[in-house]
């Protein structure tokens, strides 16, 4: 008579897991705040370090491009481009780290939800 209700246990389990998500996400965000990613500009004169949630932690500019120690001073727009490039690259690395952490969390919680990989890929600029 109640054969069609066999999946109610699975639904209850899923609801229980979904209720854990806010706490798990808070823990994940705290963990990501302590993670670090870095990237350099293509000229290697600027390095940007971000945490796992994309907050800039430091920006290093090679002293020689500022004329320190007798180096050749670069044009302001070249320095701006280098900072932008390094920041964008570090941001992409932070997004990828965060997406990987969320994917791992979903896997650890056995939340096999269709479309999650595609969503994470679109958020990180991946190809899905």
GROMACS .gro file of C-alpha atoms in nm:
model
  128
    1UNK     CA    1   0.000   0.000   0.000
    2UNK     CA    2   0.281   0.245   0.082
    3UNK     CA    3   0.534   0.117  -0.169
    4UNK     CA    4   0.555   0.456  -0.341
    5UNK     CA    5   0.677   0.620  -0.021
    6UNK     CA    6   1.010   0.437  -0.018
    7UNK     CA    7   1.206   0.752  -0.100
    8UNK     CA    8   1.074   0.949   0.198
    9UNK     CA    9   1.378   0.844   0.398
   10UNK     CA   10   1.603   0.989   0.127
   11UNK     CA   11   1.405   1.313   0.124
   12UNK     CA   12   1.425   1.343   0.503
   13UNK     CA   13   1.798   1.282   0.491
   14UNK     CA   14   1.840   1.548   0.220
   15UNK     CA   15   1.636   1.801   0.421
   16UNK     CA   16   1.855   1.732   0.725
   17UNK     CA   17   2.168   1.790   0.518
   18UNK     CA   18   2.028   2.110   0.369
   19UNK     CA   19   1.968   2.243   0.720
   20UNK     CA   20   2.340   2.198   0.792
   21UNK     CA   21   2.446   2.413   0.497
   22UNK     CA   22   2.442   2.759   0.666
   23UNK     CA   23   2.673   2.639   0.946
   24UNK     CA   24   2.898   2.453   0.702
   25UNK     CA   25   2.921   2.761   0.476
   26UNK     CA   26   3.016   2.979   0.774
   27UNK     CA   27   3.291   2.733   0.863
   28UNK     CA   28   3.404   2.722   0.500
   29UNK     CA   29   3.419   3.102   0.480
   30UNK     CA   30   3.632   3.117   0.795
   31UNK     CA   31   3.866   2.857   0.650
   32UNK     CA   32   3.886   3.047   0.320
   33UNK     CA   33   3.978   3.367   0.505
   34UNK     CA   34   4.298   3.195   0.619
   35UNK     CA   35   4.383   3.047   0.278
   36UNK     CA   36   4.614   3.243   0.047
   37UNK     CA   37   4.654   3.262  -0.329
   38UNK     CA   38   4.891   3.487  -0.518
   39UNK     CA   39   4.952   3.595  -0.872
   40UNK     CA   40   5.204   3.813  -1.049
   41UNK     CA   41   5.170   4.046  -1.342
   42UNK     CA   42   5.308   3.926  -1.674
   43UNK     CA   43   5.611   4.153  -1.624
   44UNK     CA   44   5.664   4.000  -1.276
   45UNK     CA   45   5.694   4.346  -1.119
   46UNK     CA   46   5.369   4.323  -0.921
   47UNK     CA   47   5.241   4.043  -0.700
   48UNK     CA   48   4.897   4.038  -0.536
   49UNK     CA   49   4.805   3.806  -0.251
   50UNK     CA   50   4.438   3.737  -0.173
   51UNK     CA   51   4.261   3.517   0.074
   52UNK     CA   52   4.025   3.243  -0.037
   53UNK     CA   53   3.722   3.472  -0.043
   54UNK     CA   54   3.892   3.726  -0.269
   55UNK     CA   55   4.002   3.992  -0.021
   56UNK     CA   56   4.336   4.152  -0.113
   57UNK     CA   57   4.589   4.079   0.160
   58UNK     CA   58   4.895   4.246   0.008
   59UNK     CA   59   5.032   4.408  -0.304
   60UNK     CA   60   5.406   4.389  -0.368
   61UNK     CA   61   5.562   4.623  -0.621
   62UNK     CA   62   5.919   4.560  -0.729
   63UNK     CA   63   6.123   4.857  -0.602
   64UNK     CA   64   6.326   4.881  -0.919
   65UNK     CA   65   6.025   4.985  -1.128
   66UNK     CA   66   5.972   5.278  -0.892
   67UNK     CA   67   6.327   5.399  -0.949
   68UNK     CA   68   6.457   5.268  -0.618
   69UNK     CA   69   6.820   5.158  -0.644
   70UNK     CA   70   6.872   5.324  -0.981
   71UNK     CA   71   6.617   5.116  -1.172
   72UNK     CA   72   6.424   5.247  -1.469
   73UNK     CA   73   6.094   5.406  -1.369
   74UNK     CA   74   5.796   5.268  -1.561
   75UNK     CA   75   5.512   5.482  -1.688
   76UNK     CA   76   5.216   5.512  -1.449
   77UNK     CA   77   4.985   5.337  -1.695
   78UNK     CA   78   5.224   5.040  -1.713
   79UNK     CA   79   5.219   5.011  -1.336
   80UNK     CA   80   4.840   5.037  -1.337
   81UNK     CA   81   4.816   4.759  -1.595
   82UNK     CA   82   5.052   4.539  -1.394
   83UNK     CA   83   4.848   4.590  -1.075
   84UNK     CA   84   4.523   4.520  -1.261
   85UNK     CA   85   4.661   4.205  -1.424
   86UNK     CA   86   4.800   4.065  -1.100
   87UNK     CA   87   4.479   4.147  -0.912
   88UNK     CA   88   4.260   3.983  -1.178
   89UNK     CA   89   4.479   3.672  -1.183
   90UNK     CA   90   4.476   3.644  -0.803
   91UNK     CA   91   4.098   3.696  -0.803
   92UNK     CA   92   4.054   3.414  -1.052
   93UNK     CA   93   4.272   3.189  -0.836
   94UNK     CA   94   4.066   3.279  -0.527
   95UNK     CA   95   3.740   3.201  -0.710
   96UNK     CA   96   3.876   2.866  -0.820
   97UNK     CA   97   3.991   2.782  -0.467
   98UNK     CA   98   3.651   2.876  -0.326
   99UNK     CA   99   3.463   2.679  -0.592
  100UNK     CA  100   3.679   2.373  -0.523
  101UNK     CA  101   3.610   2.406  -0.152
  102UNK     CA  102   3.234   2.429  -0.210
  103UNK     CA  103   3.246   2.131  -0.444
  104UNK     CA  104   3.435   1.933  -0.180
  105UNK     CA  105   3.185   2.038   0.087
  106UNK     CA  106   2.895   1.922  -0.131
  107UNK     CA  107   3.073   1.593  -0.189
  108UNK     CA  108   3.153   1.549   0.183
  109UNK     CA  109   2.788   1.611   0.268
  110UNK     CA  110   2.681   1.372  -0.011
  111UNK     CA  111   2.478   1.647  -0.176
  112UNK     CA  112   2.475   1.527  -0.533
  113UNK     CA  113   2.266   1.807  -0.675
  114UNK     CA  114   2.238   1.828  -1.053
  115UNK     CA  115   2.381   2.147  -1.197
  116UNK     CA  116   2.615   2.237  -0.909
  117UNK     CA  117   2.928   2.174  -1.114
  118UNK     CA  118   2.794   2.389  -1.398
  119UNK     CA  119   2.701   2.666  -1.156
  120UNK     CA  120   3.045   2.664  -0.993
  121UNK     CA  121   3.209   2.660  -1.333
  122UNK     CA  122   3.009   2.962  -1.448
  123UNK     CA  123   3.101   3.150  -1.130
  124UNK     CA  124   3.471   3.088  -1.184
  125UNK     CA  125   3.468   3.152  -1.557
  126UNK     CA  126   3.524   2.786  -1.642
  127UNK     CA  127   3.381   2.599  -1.934
  128UNK     CA  128   3.159   2.364  -1.730
   0.00000   0.00000   0.00000
